Amino acid sequence: MDVIKKYLLSPFKNDWKLLLCLSIPALLLGAFGLNQLGRLTTANLLALEGVKLACEFLFLGALLSLLHLLGVKNKWVLAAVAFVYYLTMTADLILLWYFKERFGAKYLNTMEGGDYDFLKDWRVISYFLVLAAFCIFAAKRYFQKSTRKTAISRLAVCLLGLALLYTANPLKLLPRPDNFYTSYLVPPSIVYTVNAVLAKRPQAHQEESLSAPLKELAQEYNVFSAKNTPAGKKYTRVILIASESLSNKYLHRVNGKIPPQASAPLDNLMTAYPSASLQHVTLSTLYGLTVIFTSHPYAQLAYENGYPVSFVKELKKQGFHTAFLRGANETYMDENILFKQAGFDEVIGATYFETRPEYKEYIDWWGLTDRQLFKYAGEYLQEHQKEPLFMTLLTVDSHVPLGRLDYLGQEYEEIDAEFYNIPTLPRAFARFGQDVERFLADLNKRGLFDENTLILVTADHPSYSNTPTNKLFKPYQADFDNLPFIIITKTPIKAPLADNKLISQLDIAPTVLDLLQAEPPSGFFGHSLFDTSARRSIFDIKEDYAVVTTEKENRVFPLNSPDEKDKALIHLMTTFLVK
């Protein structure tokens, strides 16, 4: 006992209160993360918080020791370091809030070009002030200077403790997949972020044929086997509308707390035409659109390798002119370059609209208003009405966190309900529905909605953050986060759609080609929604792990898993079949 006191406890004699105090935010983050990941049970919470506290306490102890060894003994400097540390944790919180993922390498390059006006919001400023006050309180109340000898001893104990936690994490004893999710939330935010940046990434495999083991695995998960049905015809005008962040929870037909009049335009379309509720497999725009275009779950590898598979390329081979129109800046994240690699002849966005006087005045916030984007789309379709045309429209007014703040004088039918007279996502989606209704009327007026026209309405990805409209989404339902998918034609298609919980974004590309009677490439992971008998698998690739779901299993594993079954699945998910 004396040895434990002397070598393990005594180095913390003056600092244990400070370290406990500074560990509290991480415990809150851990509890919030469990809730966001759908794993908040009493057993998981108690297990995670115990290990999280030990990990955070030891990590902060190591940082404190390093500061002492560097000669930093000023309380204000310590408070400033703590504040910067908690900013990293805040990034973790925001990603868990909006995307149910942690902050990592995937999101670092999304920061450039973002709209940071929200930093001026009084709520954000208040949060930073509270955070700063907490850091100052902890430093002034509990910080004490340590000798060099104490700092060295404390550093040694902290590093030893962290090594033991790393090699013998008790959370791994929990049942699957709780063992993964709880362990996933343990590393301090800064450690997780650095590790995500430095981690070795899986590489793409472009194959013309599959090896015997991979072919067997592909058959087991029924991928690379899309086929057409008799549902389609040779449409010559195809319009894919991808609404920013739309999910089922904003539709009255799914969520009864949404006022009927708020989502009536979309609900009416889903009643009149074939529609489906798709599982999402991505959580950001570039990734969502890439999966839609490729029917391949590994979006990052797809766009980093020039889109080895893309239904847009297939349409281009069929003689379609292909155009991508968006309200936001087309150069964001080099998407003007990437989407041309995906097969688009033209990528048009806010940079172009700024050169057009009639549109320039409607550019604000993230970009051109949706109504004006639809207006331009009608003009573009009119100009190209004599040639086969595929167009993707990506809207922007419903961008998180609150949707467009200022509609620049454009009037909408107002919804007399709570949350609809101020900027909120429910209001933004109500107005999106009105814009879609107006767009369809405009196509009719121009004579462009005929028997050769196919219009698809869906979303790039869902949004998870419900602030400040939480009560509209309680009690939570699993299908709230699914994506609507509507197939609009002059004469509604009568063929049934698959009624399967595993239909997903992966099925959009094969559905489009099926509707056009164009042969699907061999590299699709999904199946046409009109193929009602197809077995489906969902491959949801996160920042550094994957979730594979079939009718028989739900498998969660890190992308660097040593398990042989996991490694085989990773090989399958990184394979682009290009024969």
mmCIF file with all atom_site columns, N, CA and C in Angstrom, residues 173-236:
data_model
loop_
_atom_site.group_PDB
_atom_site.id
_atom_site.type_symbol
_atom_site.label_atom_id
_atom_site.label_alt_id
_atom_site.label_comp_id
_atom_site.label_asym_id
_atom_site.label_entity_id
_atom_site.label_seq_id
_atom_site.pdbx_PDB_ins_code
_atom_site.Cartn_x
_atom_site.Cartn_y
_atom_site.Cartn_z
_atom_site.occupancy
_atom_site.B_iso_or_equiv
_atom_site.pdbx_formal_charge
_atom_site.auth_seq_id
_atom_site.auth_comp_id
_atom_site.auth_asym_id
_atom_site.auth_atom_id
_atom_site.pdbx_PDB_model_num
ATOM 1   N N  . LEU A 1 173 ? -14.878 -6.197  -23.533 1.00 0.00 ? 173 LEU A N  1
ATOM 2   C CA . LEU A 1 173 ? -15.590 -7.354  -22.998 1.00 0.00 ? 173 LEU A CA 1
ATOM 3   C C  . LEU A 1 173 ? -17.102 -7.234  -23.176 1.00 0.00 ? 173 LEU A C  1
ATOM 4   N N  . LEU A 1 174 ? -17.584 -6.038  -23.530 1.00 0.00 ? 174 LEU A N  1
ATOM 5   C CA . LEU A 1 174 ? -19.014 -5.864  -23.767 1.00 0.00 ? 174 LEU A CA 1
ATOM 6   C C  . LEU A 1 174 ? -19.434 -6.655  -25.003 1.00 0.00 ? 174 LEU A C  1
ATOM 7   N N  . PRO A 1 175 ? -20.716 -7.010  -25.116 1.00 0.00 ? 175 PRO A N  1
ATOM 8   C CA . PRO A 1 175 ? -21.172 -7.739  -26.307 1.00 0.00 ? 175 PRO A CA 1
ATOM 9   C C  . PRO A 1 175 ? -21.094 -6.863  -27.550 1.00 0.00 ? 175 PRO A C  1
ATOM 10  N N  . ARG A 1 176 ? -20.966 -7.505  -28.724 1.00 0.00 ? 176 ARG A N  1
ATOM 11  C CA . ARG A 1 176 ? -20.963 -6.771  -29.982 1.00 0.00 ? 176 ARG A CA 1
ATOM 12  C C  . ARG A 1 176 ? -22.353 -6.227  -30.260 1.00 0.00 ? 176 ARG A C  1
ATOM 13  N N  . PRO A 1 177 ? -22.474 -5.049  -30.872 1.00 0.00 ? 177 PRO A N  1
ATOM 14  C CA . PRO A 1 177 ? -21.421 -4.108  -31.260 1.00 0.00 ? 177 PRO A CA 1
ATOM 15  C C  . PRO A 1 177 ? -21.131 -3.055  -30.191 1.00 0.00 ? 177 PRO A C  1
ATOM 16  N N  . ASP A 1 178 ? -21.712 -3.241  -28.973 1.00 0.00 ? 178 ASP A N  1
ATOM 17  C CA . ASP A 1 178 ? -21.468 -2.254  -27.910 1.00 0.00 ? 178 ASP A CA 1
ATOM 18  C C  . ASP A 1 178 ? -19.977 -2.143  -27.583 1.00 0.00 ? 178 ASP A C  1
ATOM 19  N N  . ASN A 1 179 ? -19.257 -3.255  -27.709 1.00 0.00 ? 179 ASN A N  1
ATOM 20  C CA . ASN A 1 179 ? -17.820 -3.219  -27.434 1.00 0.00 ? 179 ASN A CA 1
ATOM 21  C C  . ASN A 1 179 ? -17.099 -2.265  -28.371 1.00 0.00 ? 179 ASN A C  1
ATOM 22  N N  . PHE A 1 180 ? -17.596 -2.182  -29.627 1.00 0.00 ? 180 PHE A N  1
ATOM 23  C CA . PHE A 1 180 ? -16.965 -1.259  -30.565 1.00 0.00 ? 180 PHE A CA 1
ATOM 24  C C  . PHE A 1 180 ? -17.342 0.186   -30.265 1.00 0.00 ? 180 PHE A C  1
ATOM 25  N N  . TYR A 1 181 ? -18.632 0.458   -30.127 1.00 0.00 ? 181 TYR A N  1
ATOM 26  C CA . TYR A 1 181 ? -19.087 1.843   -29.995 1.00 0.00 ? 181 TYR A CA 1
ATOM 27  C C  . TYR A 1 181 ? -18.577 2.505   -28.715 1.00 0.00 ? 181 TYR A C  1
ATOM 28  N N  . THR A 1 182 ? -18.540 1.767   -27.623 1.00 0.00 ? 182 THR A N  1
ATOM 29  C CA . THR A 1 182 ? -18.035 2.363   -26.381 1.00 0.00 ? 182 THR A CA 1
ATOM 30  C C  . THR A 1 182 ? -16.536 2.635   -26.480 1.00 0.00 ? 182 THR A C  1
ATOM 31  N N  . SER A 1 183 ? -15.789 1.708   -27.054 1.00 0.00 ? 183 SER A N  1
ATOM 32  C CA . SER A 1 183 ? -14.351 1.912   -27.228 1.00 0.00 ? 183 SER A CA 1
ATOM 33  C C  . SER A 1 183 ? -14.071 3.064   -28.187 1.00 0.00 ? 183 SER A C  1
ATOM 34  N N  . TYR A 1 184 ? -14.933 3.220   -29.171 1.00 0.00 ? 184 TYR A N  1
ATOM 35  C CA . TYR A 1 184 ? -14.805 4.276   -30.180 1.00 0.00 ? 184 TYR A CA 1
ATOM 36  C C  . TYR A 1 184 ? -14.840 5.666   -29.548 1.00 0.00 ? 184 TYR A C  1
ATOM 37  N N  . LEU A 1 185 ? -15.573 5.796   -28.437 1.00 0.00 ? 185 LEU A N  1
ATOM 38  C CA . LEU A 1 185 ? -15.740 7.098   -27.796 1.00 0.00 ? 185 LEU A CA 1
ATOM 39  C C  . LEU A 1 185 ? -14.705 7.383   -26.718 1.00 0.00 ? 185 LEU A C  1
ATOM 40  N N  . VAL A 1 186 ? -13.820 6.444   -26.432 1.00 0.00 ? 186 VAL A N  1
ATOM 41  C CA . VAL A 1 186 ? -12.873 6.615   -25.326 1.00 0.00 ? 186 VAL A CA 1
ATOM 42  C C  . VAL A 1 186 ? -11.743 7.599   -25.624 1.00 0.00 ? 186 VAL A C  1
ATOM 43  N N  . PRO A 1 187 ? -11.049 7.525   -26.760 1.00 0.00 ? 187 PRO A N  1
ATOM 44  C CA . PRO A 1 187 ? -9.866  8.390   -26.956 1.00 0.00 ? 187 PRO A CA 1
ATOM 45  C C  . PRO A 1 187 ? -10.213 9.869   -26.834 1.00 0.00 ? 187 PRO A C  1
ATOM 46  N N  . PRO A 1 188 ? -9.370  10.645  -26.172 1.00 0.00 ? 188 PRO A N  1
ATOM 47  C CA . PRO A 1 188 ? -9.576  12.107  -26.132 1.00 0.00 ? 188 PRO A CA 1
ATOM 48  C C  . PRO A 1 188 ? -9.689  12.670  -27.543 1.00 0.00 ? 188 PRO A C  1
ATOM 49  N N  . SER A 1 189 ? -10.452 13.733  -27.689 1.00 0.00 ? 189 SER A N  1
ATOM 50  C CA . SER A 1 189 ? -10.757 14.271  -29.016 1.00 0.00 ? 189 SER A CA 1
ATOM 51  C C  . SER A 1 189 ? -9.511  14.556  -29.840 1.00 0.00 ? 189 SER A C  1
ATOM 52  N N  . ILE A 1 190 ? -8.523  15.160  -29.213 1.00 0.00 ? 190 ILE A N  1
ATOM 53  C CA . ILE A 1 190 ? -7.321  15.526  -29.966 1.00 0.00 ? 190 ILE A CA 1
ATOM 54  C C  . ILE A 1 190 ? -6.560  14.285  -30.410 1.00 0.00 ? 190 ILE A C  1
ATOM 55  N N  . VAL A 1 191 ? -6.569  13.236  -29.581 1.00 0.00 ? 191 VAL A N  1
ATOM 56  C CA . VAL A 1 191 ? -5.903  11.982  -29.941 1.00 0.00 ? 191 VAL A CA 1
ATOM 57  C C  . VAL A 1 191 ? -6.637  11.323  -31.107 1.00 0.00 ? 191 VAL A C  1
ATOM 58  N N  . TYR A 1 192 ? -7.969  11.298  -31.010 1.00 0.00 ? 192 TYR A N  1
ATOM 59  C CA . TYR A 1 192 ? -8.755  10.698  -32.085 1.00 0.00 ? 192 TYR A CA 1
ATOM 60  C C  . TYR A 1 192 ? -8.512  11.431  -33.408 1.00 0.00 ? 192 TYR A C  1
ATOM 61  N N  . THR A 1 193 ? -8.500  12.749  -33.367 1.00 0.00 ? 193 THR A N  1
ATOM 62  C CA . THR A 1 193 ? -8.326  13.532  -34.592 1.00 0.00 ? 193 THR A CA 1
ATOM 63  C C  . THR A 1 193 ? -6.951  13.309  -35.209 1.00 0.00 ? 193 THR A C  1
ATOM 64  N N  . VAL A 1 194 ? -5.914  13.361  -34.380 1.00 0.00 ? 194 VAL A N  1
ATOM 65  C CA . VAL A 1 194 ? -4.557  13.141  -34.890 1.00 0.00 ? 194 VAL A CA 1
ATOM 66  C C  . VAL A 1 194 ? -4.431  11.739  -35.472 1.00 0.00 ? 194 VAL A C  1
ATOM 67  N N  . ASN A 1 195 ? -4.988  10.757  -34.772 1.00 0.00 ? 195 ASN A N  1
ATOM 68  C CA . ASN A 1 195 ? -4.921  9.384   -35.255 1.00 0.00 ? 195 ASN A CA 1
ATOM 69  C C  . ASN A 1 195 ? -5.663  9.236   -36.581 1.00 0.00 ? 195 ASN A C  1
ATOM 70  N N  . ALA A 1 196 ? -6.806  9.933   -36.704 1.00 0.00 ? 196 ALA A N  1
ATOM 71  C CA . ALA A 1 196 ? -7.572  9.864   -37.948 1.00 0.00 ? 196 ALA A CA 1
ATOM 72  C C  . ALA A 1 196 ? -6.785  10.458  -39.111 1.00 0.00 ? 196 ALA A C  1
ATOM 73  N N  . VAL A 1 197 ? -6.022  11.505  -38.847 1.00 0.00 ? 197 VAL A N  1
ATOM 74  C CA . VAL A 1 197 ? -5.231  12.140  -39.898 1.00 0.00 ? 197 VAL A CA 1
ATOM 75  C C  . VAL A 1 197 ? -4.063  11.247  -40.316 1.00 0.00 ? 197 VAL A C  1
ATOM 76  N N  . LEU A 1 198 ? -3.438  10.595  -39.331 1.00 0.00 ? 198 LEU A N  1
ATOM 77  C CA . LEU A 1 198 ? -2.236  9.816   -39.604 1.00 0.00 ? 198 LEU A CA 1
ATOM 78  C C  . LEU A 1 198 ? -2.517  8.371   -39.997 1.00 0.00 ? 198 LEU A C  1
ATOM 79  N N  . ALA A 1 199 ? -3.745  7.900   -39.751 1.00 0.00 ? 199 ALA A N  1
ATOM 80  C CA . ALA A 1 199 ? -4.048  6.488   -39.981 1.00 0.00 ? 199 ALA A CA 1
ATOM 81  C C  . ALA A 1 199 ? -3.887  6.112   -41.447 1.00 0.00 ? 199 ALA A C  1
ATOM 82  N N  . LYS A 1 200 ? -3.403  4.915   -41.674 1.00 0.00 ? 200 LYS A N  1
ATOM 83  C CA . LYS A 1 200 ? -3.259  4.386   -43.029 1.00 0.00 ? 200 LYS A CA 1
ATOM 84  C C  . LYS A 1 200 ? -4.636  4.038   -43.579 1.00 0.00 ? 200 LYS A C  1
ATOM 85  N N  . ARG A 1 201 ? -4.936  4.517   -44.768 1.00 0.00 ? 201 ARG A N  1
ATOM 86  C CA . ARG A 1 201 ? -6.246  4.318   -45.366 1.00 0.00 ? 201 ARG A CA 1
ATOM 87  C C  . ARG A 1 201 ? -6.258  3.115   -46.304 1.00 0.00 ? 201 ARG A C  1
ATOM 88  N N  . PRO A 1 202 ? -7.396  2.411   -46.378 1.00 0.00 ? 202 PRO A N  1
ATOM 89  C CA . PRO A 1 202 ? -7.501  1.342   -47.389 1.00 0.00 ? 202 PRO A CA 1
ATOM 90  C C  . PRO A 1 202 ? -7.338  1.918   -48.787 1.00 0.00 ? 202 PRO A C  1
ATOM 91  N N  . GLN A 1 203 ? -6.806  1.137   -49.675 1.00 0.00 ? 203 GLN A N  1
ATOM 92  C CA . GLN A 1 203 ? -6.576  1.569   -51.041 1.00 0.00 ? 203 GLN A CA 1
ATOM 93  C C  . GLN A 1 203 ? -7.589  0.928   -51.989 1.00 0.00 ? 203 GLN A C  1
ATOM 94  N N  . ALA A 1 204 ? -7.862  1.606   -53.092 1.00 0.00 ? 204 ALA A N  1
ATOM 95  C CA . ALA A 1 204 ? -8.827  1.092   -54.067 1.00 0.00 ? 204 ALA A CA 1
ATOM 96  C C  . ALA A 1 204 ? -8.209  -0.039  -54.882 1.00 0.00 ? 204 ALA A C  1
ATOM 97  N N  . HIS A 1 205 ? -9.057  -0.989  -55.247 1.00 0.00 ? 205 HIS A N  1
ATOM 98  C CA . HIS A 1 205 ? -8.657  -2.087  -56.131 1.00 0.00 ? 205 HIS A CA 1
ATOM 99  C C  . HIS A 1 205 ? -9.564  -2.054  -57.350 1.00 0.00 ? 205 HIS A C  1
ATOM 100 N N  . GLN A 1 206 ? -9.023  -1.671  -58.491 1.00 0.00 ? 206 GLN A N  1
ATOM 101 C CA . GLN A 1 206 ? -9.802  -1.683  -59.721 1.00 0.00 ? 206 GLN A CA 1
ATOM 102 C C  . GLN A 1 206 ? -9.565  -3.016  -60.421 1.00 0.00 ? 206 GLN A C  1
ATOM 103 N N  . GLU A 1 207 ? -10.628 -3.792  -60.556 1.00 0.00 ? 207 GLU A N  1
ATOM 104 C CA . GLU A 1 207 ? -10.505 -5.160  -61.071 1.00 0.00 ? 207 GLU A CA 1
ATOM 105 C C  . GLU A 1 207 ? -11.441 -5.359  -62.259 1.00 0.00 ? 207 GLU A C  1
ATOM 106 N N  . GLU A 1 208 ? -10.959 -6.115  -63.234 1.00 0.00 ? 208 GLU A N  1
ATOM 107 C CA . GLU A 1 208 ? -11.812 -6.509  -64.351 1.00 0.00 ? 208 GLU A CA 1
ATOM 108 C C  . GLU A 1 208 ? -12.508 -7.824  -64.068 1.00 0.00 ? 208 GLU A C  1
ATOM 109 N N  . SER A 1 209 ? -11.981 -8.592  -63.128 1.00 0.00 ? 209 SER A N  1
ATOM 110 C CA . SER A 1 209 ? -12.614 -9.842  -62.701 1.00 0.00 ? 209 SER A CA 1
ATOM 111 C C  . SER A 1 209 ? -12.257 -10.077 -61.243 1.00 0.00 ? 209 SER A C  1
ATOM 112 N N  . LEU A 1 210 ? -13.042 -10.883 -60.573 1.00 0.00 ? 210 LEU A N  1
ATOM 113 C CA . LEU A 1 210 ? -12.857 -11.122 -59.149 1.00 0.00 ? 210 LEU A CA 1
ATOM 114 C C  . LEU A 1 210 ? -12.134 -12.440 -58.913 1.00 0.00 ? 210 LEU A C  1
ATOM 115 N N  . SER A 1 211 ? -11.310 -12.459 -57.885 1.00 0.00 ? 211 SER A N  1
ATOM 116 C CA . SER A 1 211 ? -10.701 -13.712 -57.464 1.00 0.00 ? 211 SER A CA 1
ATOM 117 C C  . SER A 1 211 ? -11.795 -14.619 -56.919 1.00 0.00 ? 211 SER A C  1
ATOM 118 N N  . ALA A 1 212 ? -11.528 -15.902 -56.830 1.00 0.00 ? 212 ALA A N  1
ATOM 119 C CA . ALA A 1 212 ? -12.540 -16.857 -56.364 1.00 0.00 ? 212 ALA A CA 1
ATOM 120 C C  . ALA A 1 212 ? -13.075 -16.506 -54.979 1.00 0.00 ? 212 ALA A C  1
ATOM 121 N N  . PRO A 1 213 ? -12.205 -16.190 -53.977 1.00 0.00 ? 213 PRO A N  1
ATOM 122 C CA . PRO A 1 213 ? -12.739 -15.844 -52.651 1.00 0.00 ? 213 PRO A CA 1
ATOM 123 C C  . PRO A 1 213 ? -13.589 -14.566 -52.677 1.00 0.00 ? 213 PRO A C  1
ATOM 124 N N  . LEU A 1 214 ? -13.148 -13.575 -53.452 1.00 0.00 ? 214 LEU A N  1
ATOM 125 C CA . LEU A 1 214 ? -13.893 -12.322 -53.514 1.00 0.00 ? 214 LEU A CA 1
ATOM 126 C C  . LEU A 1 214 ? -15.217 -12.520 -54.255 1.00 0.00 ? 214 LEU A C  1
ATOM 127 N N  . LYS A 1 215 ? -15.209 -13.349 -55.267 1.00 0.00 ? 215 LYS A N  1
ATOM 128 C CA . LYS A 1 215 ? -16.440 -13.642 -55.999 1.00 0.00 ? 215 LYS A CA 1
ATOM 129 C C  . LYS A 1 215 ? -17.445 -14.336 -55.094 1.00 0.00 ? 215 LYS A C  1
ATOM 130 N N  . GLU A 1 216 ? -16.948 -15.234 -54.270 1.00 0.00 ? 216 GLU A N  1
ATOM 131 C CA . GLU A 1 216 ? -17.827 -15.929 -53.324 1.00 0.00 ? 216 GLU A CA 1
ATOM 132 C C  . GLU A 1 216 ? -18.419 -14.959 -52.307 1.00 0.00 ? 216 GLU A C  1
ATOM 133 N N  . LEU A 1 217 ? -17.598 -14.004 -51.836 1.00 0.00 ? 217 LEU A N  1
ATOM 134 C CA . LEU A 1 217 ? -18.077 -13.017 -50.873 1.00 0.00 ? 217 LEU A CA 1
ATOM 135 C C  . LEU A 1 217 ? -19.089 -12.073 -51.533 1.00 0.00 ? 217 LEU A C  1
ATOM 136 N N  . ALA A 1 218 ? -18.828 -11.708 -52.784 1.00 0.00 ? 218 ALA A N  1
ATOM 137 C CA . ALA A 1 218 ? -19.762 -10.845 -53.516 1.00 0.00 ? 218 ALA A CA 1
ATOM 138 C C  . ALA A 1 218 ? -21.112 -11.540 -53.673 1.00 0.00 ? 218 ALA A C  1
ATOM 139 N N  . GLN A 1 219 ? -21.098 -12.831 -53.909 1.00 0.00 ? 219 GLN A N  1
ATOM 140 C CA . GLN A 1 219 ? -22.346 -13.584 -54.016 1.00 0.00 ? 219 GLN A CA 1
ATOM 141 C C  . GLN A 1 219 ? -23.056 -13.655 -52.670 1.00 0.00 ? 219 GLN A C  1
ATOM 142 N N  . GLU A 1 220 ? -22.281 -13.791 -51.593 1.00 0.00 ? 220 GLU A N  1
ATOM 143 C CA . GLU A 1 220 ? -22.873 -13.862 -50.256 1.00 0.00 ? 220 GLU A CA 1
ATOM 144 C C  . GLU A 1 220 ? -23.621 -12.572 -49.926 1.00 0.00 ? 220 GLU A C  1
ATOM 145 N N  . TYR A 1 221 ? -23.041 -11.432 -50.315 1.00 0.00 ? 221 TYR A N  1
ATOM 146 C CA . TYR A 1 221 ? -23.671 -10.144 -50.015 1.00 0.00 ? 221 TYR A CA 1
ATOM 147 C C  . TYR A 1 221 ? -24.466 -9.607  -51.202 1.00 0.00 ? 221 TYR A C  1
ATOM 148 N N  . ASN A 1 222 ? -24.513 -10.373 -52.278 1.00 0.00 ? 222 ASN A N  1
ATOM 149 C CA . ASN A 1 222 ? -25.281 -10.057 -53.484 1.00 0.00 ? 222 ASN A CA 1
ATOM 150 C C  . ASN A 1 222 ? -24.961 -8.660  -54.013 1.00 0.00 ? 222 ASN A C  1
ATOM 151 N N  . VAL A 1 223 ? -23.686 -8.425  -54.267 1.00 0.00 ? 223 VAL A N  1
ATOM 152 C CA . VAL A 1 223 ? -23.256 -7.186  -54.906 1.00 0.00 ? 223 VAL A CA 1
ATOM 153 C C  . VAL A 1 223 ? -22.669 -7.521  -56.274 1.00 0.00 ? 223 VAL A C  1
ATOM 154 N N  . PHE A 1 224 ? -22.469 -6.504  -57.094 1.00 0.00 ? 224 PHE A N  1
ATOM 155 C CA . PHE A 1 224 ? -21.978 -6.665  -58.464 1.00 0.00 ? 224 PHE A CA 1
ATOM 156 C C  . PHE A 1 224 ? -22.937 -7.534  -59.285 1.00 0.00 ? 224 PHE A C  1
ATOM 157 N N  . SER A 1 225 ? -24.231 -7.389  -59.021 1.00 0.00 ? 225 SER A N  1
ATOM 158 C CA . SER A 1 225 ? -25.191 -8.265  -59.712 1.00 0.00 ? 225 SER A CA 1
ATOM 159 C C  . SER A 1 225 ? -26.478 -7.533  -60.087 1.00 0.00 ? 225 SER A C  1
ATOM 160 N N  . ALA A 1 226 ? -26.420 -6.212  -60.288 1.00 0.00 ? 226 ALA A N  1
ATOM 161 C CA . ALA A 1 226 ? -27.621 -5.447  -60.642 1.00 0.00 ? 226 ALA A CA 1
ATOM 162 C C  . ALA A 1 226 ? -28.153 -5.890  -61.997 1.00 0.00 ? 226 ALA A C  1
ATOM 163 N N  . LYS A 1 227 ? -29.474 -5.887  -62.111 1.00 0.00 ? 227 LYS A N  1
ATOM 164 C CA . LYS A 1 227 ? -30.093 -6.249  -63.388 1.00 0.00 ? 227 LYS A CA 1
ATOM 165 C C  . LYS A 1 227 ? -31.327 -5.389  -63.615 1.00 0.00 ? 227 LYS A C  1
ATOM 166 N N  . ASN A 1 228 ? -31.732 -5.302  -64.877 1.00 0.00 ? 228 ASN A N  1
ATOM 167 C CA . ASN A 1 228 ? -32.887 -4.493  -65.234 1.00 0.00 ? 228 ASN A CA 1
ATOM 168 C C  . ASN A 1 228 ? -34.181 -5.284  -65.140 1.00 0.00 ? 228 ASN A C  1
ATOM 169 N N  . THR A 1 229 ? -35.282 -4.554  -65.097 1.00 0.00 ? 229 THR A N  1
ATOM 170 C CA . THR A 1 229 ? -36.624 -5.127  -65.069 1.00 0.00 ? 229 THR A CA 1
ATOM 171 C C  . THR A 1 229 ? -37.408 -4.505  -66.237 1.00 0.00 ? 229 THR A C  1
ATOM 172 N N  . PRO A 1 230 ? -38.633 -4.925  -66.455 1.00 0.00 ? 230 PRO A N  1
ATOM 173 C CA . PRO A 1 230 ? -39.419 -4.319  -67.550 1.00 0.00 ? 230 PRO A CA 1
ATOM 174 C C  . PRO A 1 230 ? -40.060 -2.974  -67.190 1.00 0.00 ? 230 PRO A C  1
ATOM 175 N N  . ALA A 1 231 ? -39.659 -2.358  -66.076 1.00 0.00 ? 231 ALA A N  1
ATOM 176 C CA . ALA A 1 231 ? -40.354 -1.158  -65.597 1.00 0.00 ? 231 ALA A CA 1
ATOM 177 C C  . ALA A 1 231 ? -40.100 0.081   -66.438 1.00 0.00 ? 231 ALA A C  1
ATOM 178 N N  . GLY A 1 232 ? -38.976 0.140   -67.151 1.00 0.00 ? 232 GLY A N  1
ATOM 179 C CA . GLY A 1 232 ? -38.576 1.399   -67.759 1.00 0.00 ? 232 GLY A CA 1
ATOM 180 C C  . GLY A 1 232 ? -38.934 1.567   -69.216 1.00 0.00 ? 232 GLY A C  1
ATOM 181 N N  . LYS A 1 233 ? -38.496 2.696   -69.750 1.00 0.00 ? 233 LYS A N  1
ATOM 182 C CA . LYS A 1 233 ? -38.586 3.030   -71.164 1.00 0.00 ? 233 LYS A CA 1
ATOM 183 C C  . LYS A 1 233 ? -37.443 3.980   -71.471 1.00 0.00 ? 233 LYS A C  1
ATOM 184 N N  . LYS A 1 234 ? -37.280 4.360   -72.682 1.00 0.00 ? 234 LYS A N  1
ATOM 185 C CA . LYS A 1 234 ? -36.138 5.195   -73.043 1.00 0.00 ? 234 LYS A CA 1
ATOM 186 C C  . LYS A 1 234 ? -36.498 6.679   -72.894 1.00 0.00 ? 234 LYS A C  1
ATOM 187 N N  . TYR A 1 235 ? -36.512 7.159   -71.643 1.00 0.00 ? 235 TYR A N  1
ATOM 188 C CA . TYR A 1 235 ? -36.723 8.582   -71.399 1.00 0.00 ? 235 TYR A CA 1
ATOM 189 C C  . TYR A 1 235 ? -35.532 9.359   -71.957 1.00 0.00 ? 235 TYR A C  1
ATOM 190 N N  . THR A 1 236 ? -35.799 10.547  -72.442 1.00 0.00 ? 236 THR A N  1
ATOM 191 C CA . THR A 1 236 ? -34.728 11.370  -73.010 1.00 0.00 ? 236 THR A CA 1
ATOM 192 C C  . THR A 1 236 ? -34.465 12.642  -72.212 1.00 0.00 ? 236 THR A C  1
#
